[in-house]
Coordinates of C-alpha atoms in Angstrom, one line a residue:
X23 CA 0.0 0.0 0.0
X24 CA 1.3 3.5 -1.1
X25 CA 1.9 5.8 2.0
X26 CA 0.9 9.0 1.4
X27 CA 3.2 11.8 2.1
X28 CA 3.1 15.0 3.8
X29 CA 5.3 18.2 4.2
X30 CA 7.6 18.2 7.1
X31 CA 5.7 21.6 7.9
X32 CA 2.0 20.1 8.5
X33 CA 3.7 16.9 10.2
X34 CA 5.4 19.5 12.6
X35 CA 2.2 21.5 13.2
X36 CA 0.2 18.0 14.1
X37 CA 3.0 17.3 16.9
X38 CA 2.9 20.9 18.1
X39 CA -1.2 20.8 18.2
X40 CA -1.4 17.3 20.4
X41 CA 1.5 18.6 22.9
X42 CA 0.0 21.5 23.6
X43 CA -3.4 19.6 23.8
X44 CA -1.7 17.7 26.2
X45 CA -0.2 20.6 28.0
X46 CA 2.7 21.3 26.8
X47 CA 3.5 24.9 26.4
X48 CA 6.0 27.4 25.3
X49 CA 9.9 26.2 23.9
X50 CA 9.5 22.8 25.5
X51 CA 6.8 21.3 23.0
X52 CA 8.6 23.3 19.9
X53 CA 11.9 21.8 21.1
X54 CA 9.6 18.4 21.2
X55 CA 8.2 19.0 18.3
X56 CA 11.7 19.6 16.2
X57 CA 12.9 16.3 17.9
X58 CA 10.2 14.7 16.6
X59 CA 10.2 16.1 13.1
X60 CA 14.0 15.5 12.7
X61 CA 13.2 11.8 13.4
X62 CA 10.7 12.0 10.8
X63 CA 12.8 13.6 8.2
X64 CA 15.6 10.8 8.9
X65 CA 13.4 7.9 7.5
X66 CA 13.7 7.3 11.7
X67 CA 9.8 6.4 11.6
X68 CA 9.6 4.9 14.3
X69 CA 10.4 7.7 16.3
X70 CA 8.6 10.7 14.8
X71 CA 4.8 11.6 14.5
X72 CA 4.1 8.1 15.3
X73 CA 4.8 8.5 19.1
X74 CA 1.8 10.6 19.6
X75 CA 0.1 7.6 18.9
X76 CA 2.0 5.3 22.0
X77 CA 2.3 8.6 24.1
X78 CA -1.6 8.9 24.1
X79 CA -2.3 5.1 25.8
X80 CA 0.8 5.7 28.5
X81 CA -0.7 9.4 29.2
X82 CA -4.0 8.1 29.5
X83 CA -2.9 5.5 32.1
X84 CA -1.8 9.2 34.4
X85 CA 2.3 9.9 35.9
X86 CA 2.8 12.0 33.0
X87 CA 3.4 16.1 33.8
X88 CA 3.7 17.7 30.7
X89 CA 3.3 21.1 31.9
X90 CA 6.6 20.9 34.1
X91 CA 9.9 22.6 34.1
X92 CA 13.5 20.6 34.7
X93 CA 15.1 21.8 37.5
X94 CA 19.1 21.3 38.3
X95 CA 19.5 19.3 41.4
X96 CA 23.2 18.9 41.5
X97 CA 26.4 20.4 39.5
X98 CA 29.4 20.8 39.7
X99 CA 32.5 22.1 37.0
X100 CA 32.5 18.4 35.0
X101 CA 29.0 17.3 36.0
X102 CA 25.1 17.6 36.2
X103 CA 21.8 16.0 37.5
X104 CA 19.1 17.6 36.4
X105 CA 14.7 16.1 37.4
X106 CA 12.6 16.5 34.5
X107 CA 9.8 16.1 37.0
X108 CA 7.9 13.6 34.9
X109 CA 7.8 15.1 31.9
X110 CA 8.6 14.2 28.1
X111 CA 12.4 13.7 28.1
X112 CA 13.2 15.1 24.8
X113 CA 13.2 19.6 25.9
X114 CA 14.9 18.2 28.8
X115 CA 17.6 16.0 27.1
X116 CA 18.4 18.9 24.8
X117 CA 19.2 20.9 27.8
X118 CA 21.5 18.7 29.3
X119 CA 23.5 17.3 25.9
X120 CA 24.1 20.7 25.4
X121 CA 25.0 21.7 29.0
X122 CA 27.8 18.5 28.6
X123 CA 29.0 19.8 25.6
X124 CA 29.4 23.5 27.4
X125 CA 31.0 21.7 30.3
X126 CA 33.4 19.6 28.3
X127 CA 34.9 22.7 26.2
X128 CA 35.1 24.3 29.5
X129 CA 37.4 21.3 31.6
X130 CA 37.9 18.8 28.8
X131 CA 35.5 16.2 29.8
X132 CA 31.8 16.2 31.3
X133 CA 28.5 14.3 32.4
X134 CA 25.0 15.3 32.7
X135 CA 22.8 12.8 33.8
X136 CA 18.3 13.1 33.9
X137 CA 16.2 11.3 36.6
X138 CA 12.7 11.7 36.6
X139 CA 12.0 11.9 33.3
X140 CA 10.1 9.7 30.3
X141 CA 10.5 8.7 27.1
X142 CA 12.6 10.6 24.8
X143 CA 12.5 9.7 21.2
X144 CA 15.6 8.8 19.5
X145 CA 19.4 8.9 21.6
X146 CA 21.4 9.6 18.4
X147 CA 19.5 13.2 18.0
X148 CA 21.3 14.4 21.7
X149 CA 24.5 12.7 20.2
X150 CA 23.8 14.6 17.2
X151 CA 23.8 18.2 18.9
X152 CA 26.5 17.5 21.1
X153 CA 29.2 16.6 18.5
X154 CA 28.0 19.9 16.4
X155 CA 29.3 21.7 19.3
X156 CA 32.9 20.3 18.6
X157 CA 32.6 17.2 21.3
X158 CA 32.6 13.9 21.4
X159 CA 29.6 12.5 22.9
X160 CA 27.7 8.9 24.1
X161 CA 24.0 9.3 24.9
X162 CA 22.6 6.3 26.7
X163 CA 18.7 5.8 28.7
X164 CA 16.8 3.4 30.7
X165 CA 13.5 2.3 29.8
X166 CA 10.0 2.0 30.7
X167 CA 8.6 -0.8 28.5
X168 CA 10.1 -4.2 30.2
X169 CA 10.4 -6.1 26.4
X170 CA 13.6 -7.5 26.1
X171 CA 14.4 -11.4 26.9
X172 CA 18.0 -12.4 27.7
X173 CA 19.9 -15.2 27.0
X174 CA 18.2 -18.5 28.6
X175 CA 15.3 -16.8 30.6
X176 CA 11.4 -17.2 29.4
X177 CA 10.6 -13.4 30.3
X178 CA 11.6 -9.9 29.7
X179 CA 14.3 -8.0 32.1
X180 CA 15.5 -5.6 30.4
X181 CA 14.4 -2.7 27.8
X182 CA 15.4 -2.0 24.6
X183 CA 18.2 0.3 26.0
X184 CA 19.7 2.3 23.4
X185 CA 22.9 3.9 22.7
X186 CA 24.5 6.2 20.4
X187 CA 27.2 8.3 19.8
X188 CA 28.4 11.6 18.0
X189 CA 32.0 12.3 16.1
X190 CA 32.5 15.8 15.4
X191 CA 33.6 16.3 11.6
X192 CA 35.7 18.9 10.0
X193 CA 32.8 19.3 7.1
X194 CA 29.0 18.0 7.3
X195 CA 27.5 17.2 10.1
X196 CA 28.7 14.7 12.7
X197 CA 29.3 11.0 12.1
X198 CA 26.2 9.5 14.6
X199 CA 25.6 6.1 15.0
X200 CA 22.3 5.3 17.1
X201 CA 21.1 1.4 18.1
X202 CA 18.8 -0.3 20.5
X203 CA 20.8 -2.9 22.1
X204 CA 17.5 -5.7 21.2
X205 CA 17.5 -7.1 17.4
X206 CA 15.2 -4.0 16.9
X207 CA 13.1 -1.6 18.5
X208 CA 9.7 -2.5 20.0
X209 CA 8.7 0.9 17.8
X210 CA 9.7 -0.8 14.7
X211 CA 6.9 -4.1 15.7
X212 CA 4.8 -1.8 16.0
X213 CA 5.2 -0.2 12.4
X214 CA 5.0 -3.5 11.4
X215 CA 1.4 -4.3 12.9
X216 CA 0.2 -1.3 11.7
X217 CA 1.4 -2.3 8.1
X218 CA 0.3 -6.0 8.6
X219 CA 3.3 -7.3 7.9
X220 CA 5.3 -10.1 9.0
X221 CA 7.9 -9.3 11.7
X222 CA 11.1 -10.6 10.6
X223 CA 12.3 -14.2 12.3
X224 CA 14.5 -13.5 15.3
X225 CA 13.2 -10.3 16.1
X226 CA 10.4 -11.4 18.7
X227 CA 10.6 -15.0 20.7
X228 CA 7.7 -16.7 22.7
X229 CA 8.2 -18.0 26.2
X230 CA 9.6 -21.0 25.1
X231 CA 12.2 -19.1 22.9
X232 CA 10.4 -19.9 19.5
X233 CA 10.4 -16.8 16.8
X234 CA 7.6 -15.0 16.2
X235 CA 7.0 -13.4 13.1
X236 CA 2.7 -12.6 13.1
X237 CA 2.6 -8.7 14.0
X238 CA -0.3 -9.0 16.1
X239 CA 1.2 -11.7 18.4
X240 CA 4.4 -9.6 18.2
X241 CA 3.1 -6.6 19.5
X242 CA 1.1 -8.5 22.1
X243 CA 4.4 -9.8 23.4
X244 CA 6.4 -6.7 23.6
X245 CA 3.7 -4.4 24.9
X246 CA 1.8 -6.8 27.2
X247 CA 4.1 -7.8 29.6
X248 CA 4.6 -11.5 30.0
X249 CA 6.5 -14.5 28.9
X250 CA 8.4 -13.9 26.0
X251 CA 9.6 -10.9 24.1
X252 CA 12.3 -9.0 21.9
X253 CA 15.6 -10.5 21.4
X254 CA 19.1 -9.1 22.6
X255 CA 21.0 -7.9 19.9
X256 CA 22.7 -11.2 18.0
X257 CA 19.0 -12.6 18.1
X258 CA 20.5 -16.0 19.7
X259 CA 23.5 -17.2 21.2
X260 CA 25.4 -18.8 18.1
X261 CA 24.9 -15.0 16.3
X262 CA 26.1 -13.3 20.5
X263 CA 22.5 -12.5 21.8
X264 CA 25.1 -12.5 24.9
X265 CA 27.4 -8.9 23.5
X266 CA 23.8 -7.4 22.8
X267 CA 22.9 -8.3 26.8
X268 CA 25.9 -7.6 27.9
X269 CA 25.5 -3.5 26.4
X270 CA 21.8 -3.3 27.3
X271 CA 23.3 -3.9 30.9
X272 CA 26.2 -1.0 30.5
X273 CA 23.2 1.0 29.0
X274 CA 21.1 0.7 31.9
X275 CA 23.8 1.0 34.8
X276 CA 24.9 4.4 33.2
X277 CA 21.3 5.7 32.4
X278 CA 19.7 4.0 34.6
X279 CA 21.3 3.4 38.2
X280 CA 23.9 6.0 37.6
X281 CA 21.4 8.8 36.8
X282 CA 19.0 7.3 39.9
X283 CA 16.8 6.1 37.1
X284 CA 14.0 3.4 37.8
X285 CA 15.0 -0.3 36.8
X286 CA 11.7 -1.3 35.2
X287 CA 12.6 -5.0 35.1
X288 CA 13.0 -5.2 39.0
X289 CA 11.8 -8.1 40.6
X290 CA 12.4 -6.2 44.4
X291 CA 9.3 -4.1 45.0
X292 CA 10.9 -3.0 48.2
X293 CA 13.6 -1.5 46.4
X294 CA 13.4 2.3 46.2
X295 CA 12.5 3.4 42.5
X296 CA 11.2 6.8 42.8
X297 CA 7.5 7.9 41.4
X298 CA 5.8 7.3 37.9
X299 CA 8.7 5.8 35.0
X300 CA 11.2 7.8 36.4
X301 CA 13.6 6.9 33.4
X302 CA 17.2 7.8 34.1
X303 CA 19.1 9.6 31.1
X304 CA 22.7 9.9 30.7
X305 CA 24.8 12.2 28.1
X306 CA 28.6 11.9 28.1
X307 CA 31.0 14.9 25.6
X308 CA 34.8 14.2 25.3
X309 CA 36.7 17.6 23.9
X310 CA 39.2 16.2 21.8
X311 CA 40.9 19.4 22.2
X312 CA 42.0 18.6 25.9
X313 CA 43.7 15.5 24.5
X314 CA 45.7 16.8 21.6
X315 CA 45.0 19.3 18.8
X316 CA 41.6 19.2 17.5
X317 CA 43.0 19.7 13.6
X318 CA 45.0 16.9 14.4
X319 CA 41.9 14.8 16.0
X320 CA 39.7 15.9 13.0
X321 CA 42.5 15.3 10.2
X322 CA 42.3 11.3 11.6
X323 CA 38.4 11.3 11.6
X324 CA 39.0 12.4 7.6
X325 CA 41.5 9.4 7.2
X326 CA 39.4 7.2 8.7
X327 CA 35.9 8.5 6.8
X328 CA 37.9 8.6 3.2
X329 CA 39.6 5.0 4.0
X330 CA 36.2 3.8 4.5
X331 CA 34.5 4.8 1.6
X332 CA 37.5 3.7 -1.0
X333 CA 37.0 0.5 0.2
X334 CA 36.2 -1.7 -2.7
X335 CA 32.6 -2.3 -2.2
X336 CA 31.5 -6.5 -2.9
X337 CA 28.6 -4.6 -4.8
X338 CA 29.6 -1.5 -6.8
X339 CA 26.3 -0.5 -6.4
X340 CA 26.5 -0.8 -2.9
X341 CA 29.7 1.8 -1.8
X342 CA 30.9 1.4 1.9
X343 CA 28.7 3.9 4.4
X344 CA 29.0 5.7 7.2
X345 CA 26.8 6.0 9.8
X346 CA 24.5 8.8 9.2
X347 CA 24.7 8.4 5.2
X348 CA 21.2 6.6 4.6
X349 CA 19.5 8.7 7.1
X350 CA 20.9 12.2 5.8
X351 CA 20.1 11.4 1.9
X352 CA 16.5 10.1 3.3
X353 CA 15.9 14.1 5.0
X354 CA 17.0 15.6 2.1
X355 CA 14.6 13.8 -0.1
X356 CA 12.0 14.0 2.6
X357 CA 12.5 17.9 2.8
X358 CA 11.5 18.0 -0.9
X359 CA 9.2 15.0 -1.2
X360 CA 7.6 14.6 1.9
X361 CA 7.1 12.4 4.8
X362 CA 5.3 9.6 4.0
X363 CA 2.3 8.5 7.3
X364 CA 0.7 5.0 7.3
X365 CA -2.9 5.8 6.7
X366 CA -3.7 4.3 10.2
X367 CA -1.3 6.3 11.4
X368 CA -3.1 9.4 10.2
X369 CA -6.1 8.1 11.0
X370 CA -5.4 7.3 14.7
X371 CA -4.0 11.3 14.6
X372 CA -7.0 12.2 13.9
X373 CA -8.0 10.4 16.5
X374 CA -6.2 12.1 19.4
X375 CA -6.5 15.2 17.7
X376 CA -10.2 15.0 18.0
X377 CA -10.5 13.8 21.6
X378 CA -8.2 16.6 22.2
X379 CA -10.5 19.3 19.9
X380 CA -7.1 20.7 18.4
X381 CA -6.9 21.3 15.1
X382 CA -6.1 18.1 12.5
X383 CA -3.6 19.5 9.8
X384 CA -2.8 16.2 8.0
X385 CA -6.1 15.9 5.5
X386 CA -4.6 16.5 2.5
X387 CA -1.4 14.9 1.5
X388 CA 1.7 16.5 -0.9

């Protein structure tokens, strides 16, 4: 079925309409709503306008503030906790990858860290804005949804737990490279139901570690906790399911426990966890410049990009990427083309816009 497509402008204007139906006011939900957008443009659909959808269920179920500010609770010269006191993490997770950045030109090398805080779209966007500032950066979070299965156990522990990074360039925009440590991202399942397509095999297991590949039974899985689940990254252990576990756990013990985040897969009730998600954040910048000279640090970044791509390709179709390449040619055709929106997707948009009596903006495609 042909998507049809719609300029980045209305697809921006539907995001800002439901977040300030929601509550969201002022820079926070245009800094939300550019997050968002940028996703979009990216081809990074699963982490675009399609939230809204997700968001609407978990806001609907209460412990979301919307309306709130983040607040600094602790900082020092190479450091930083701020509370985003249970908002959306994305305004929030701007603030402090930039803050890091800021703090790492300053002494070299810095950490900001969010508690309190909820989902915030893709990592490799905070990695992304970091590195334009010069740094290198590493953007981890924990998780709410409890989806991922690891090695040998029937049930889900651990999230999807992503992490990224940023390389600052001397041309173009930074070299960013953004994964979930599972086979893929719950979000991507769930583009996949709403498509009615088969999931791929490995992707999604049943409690007795058999692949799942109907959408519907899929979804059910991830998003309806129980036996059974995503996979680590590696799928199984002959393709090492076990290095995939082994990150989602560095991913959760820097985002998570190091930023007093909530560990959703805990099996200790009388552990303290904090109110509502509470997902922890954490954002790391490295300024090459306080290791040697940043021409010199760039010039190597160049080798290694140019080395890279005149590698003979297998497929001379096919040339050697970086990460970043598909998604950046994908927003530039998208800024001329479009973004092309499932038509359920659209039509559950219209949806929440309704409930929400805010304006829909996404009737007519082109």
């Amino acid at each position: 079925m042909t998507k049809p497509s719609f300029s980045a402008e209305a697809v921006r204007a539907q995001t800002l309409h439901i977040l300030k139906g929601w509550g969201m006011a002022g820079e926070d939900a245009e800094v939300t709503a550019d997050v968002l957008l940028d996703c979009d443009l990216r081809g990074i659909d699963t982490h675009g306008i399609s939230l809204m959808a997700l968001y609407a269920g978990w806001i609907a179920q209460g412990g979301f503030h919307l309306a709130a500010r983040a607040e600094v609770v602790r900082e020092g010269p190479v450091s930083a906790l701020l509370d985003a006191q249970g908002g959306l993490g994305f305004a929030v997770s701007v603030r402090a990858a930039e803050m890091a950045a800021e703090k790492a030109k300053a002494q070299g090398v810095a950490v900001v860290t969010v508690r309190n805080s909820h989902h915030f779209g893709a990592a490799g966007y905070y990695a992304r804005i970091a590195a334009r500032k010069g740094v290198v950066s590493l953007v981890a979070t924990s998780t709410k949804v409890v989806c991922v299965v690891p090695p040998g156990a029937s049930e889900p522990v651990l999230g999807t737990n992503p992490l990224a990074y940023g390389v600052p360039r001397r041309q173009g925009e930074p070299i960013v490279f953004d994964m979930a440590t599972s086979t893929a991202a719950g979000n991507k399942v769930r583009l996949y139901q709403l498509t009615g397509t088969p999931v791929p095999e490995g992707w999604v297991v049943d409690g007795a570690g058999n692949s799942v590949t109907d959408p519907d039974l899929a979804n059910r899985l991830i998003y309806e906790r129980g036996a059974g689940g995503l996979t680590p990254l590696g799928a199984n252990p002959v393709l090492g399911a076990h290095k995939g576990y082994g990150l989602a756990l560095l991913v959760h013990f820097l985002g998570g426990a190091l930023a007093g985040g909530r560990f959703a897969g805990s099996r200790h009730p009388e552990h303290p966890q904090g109110d509502g998600d509470n997902i922890g954040h954490f954002f790391l910048a490295i300024d090459p410049g306080a290791f040697r000279d940043m021409g010199d640090f760039l010039g190597d970044v160049d080798d290694v990009e140019q080395s890279l791509r005149e590698t003979p390709p297998t497929d001379p179709g096919r040339p050697v990427l970086l990460p970043g390449d598909i998604e950046e040619a994908t927003r530039q055709r998208r800024l001329e083309c479009g973004i092309p929106l499932a038509p359920t997707l659209v039509e559950k948009l219209n949806a929440i816009a309704g409930d929400l009596q805010v304006p829909f903006v996404l009737n007519h495609p082109g």
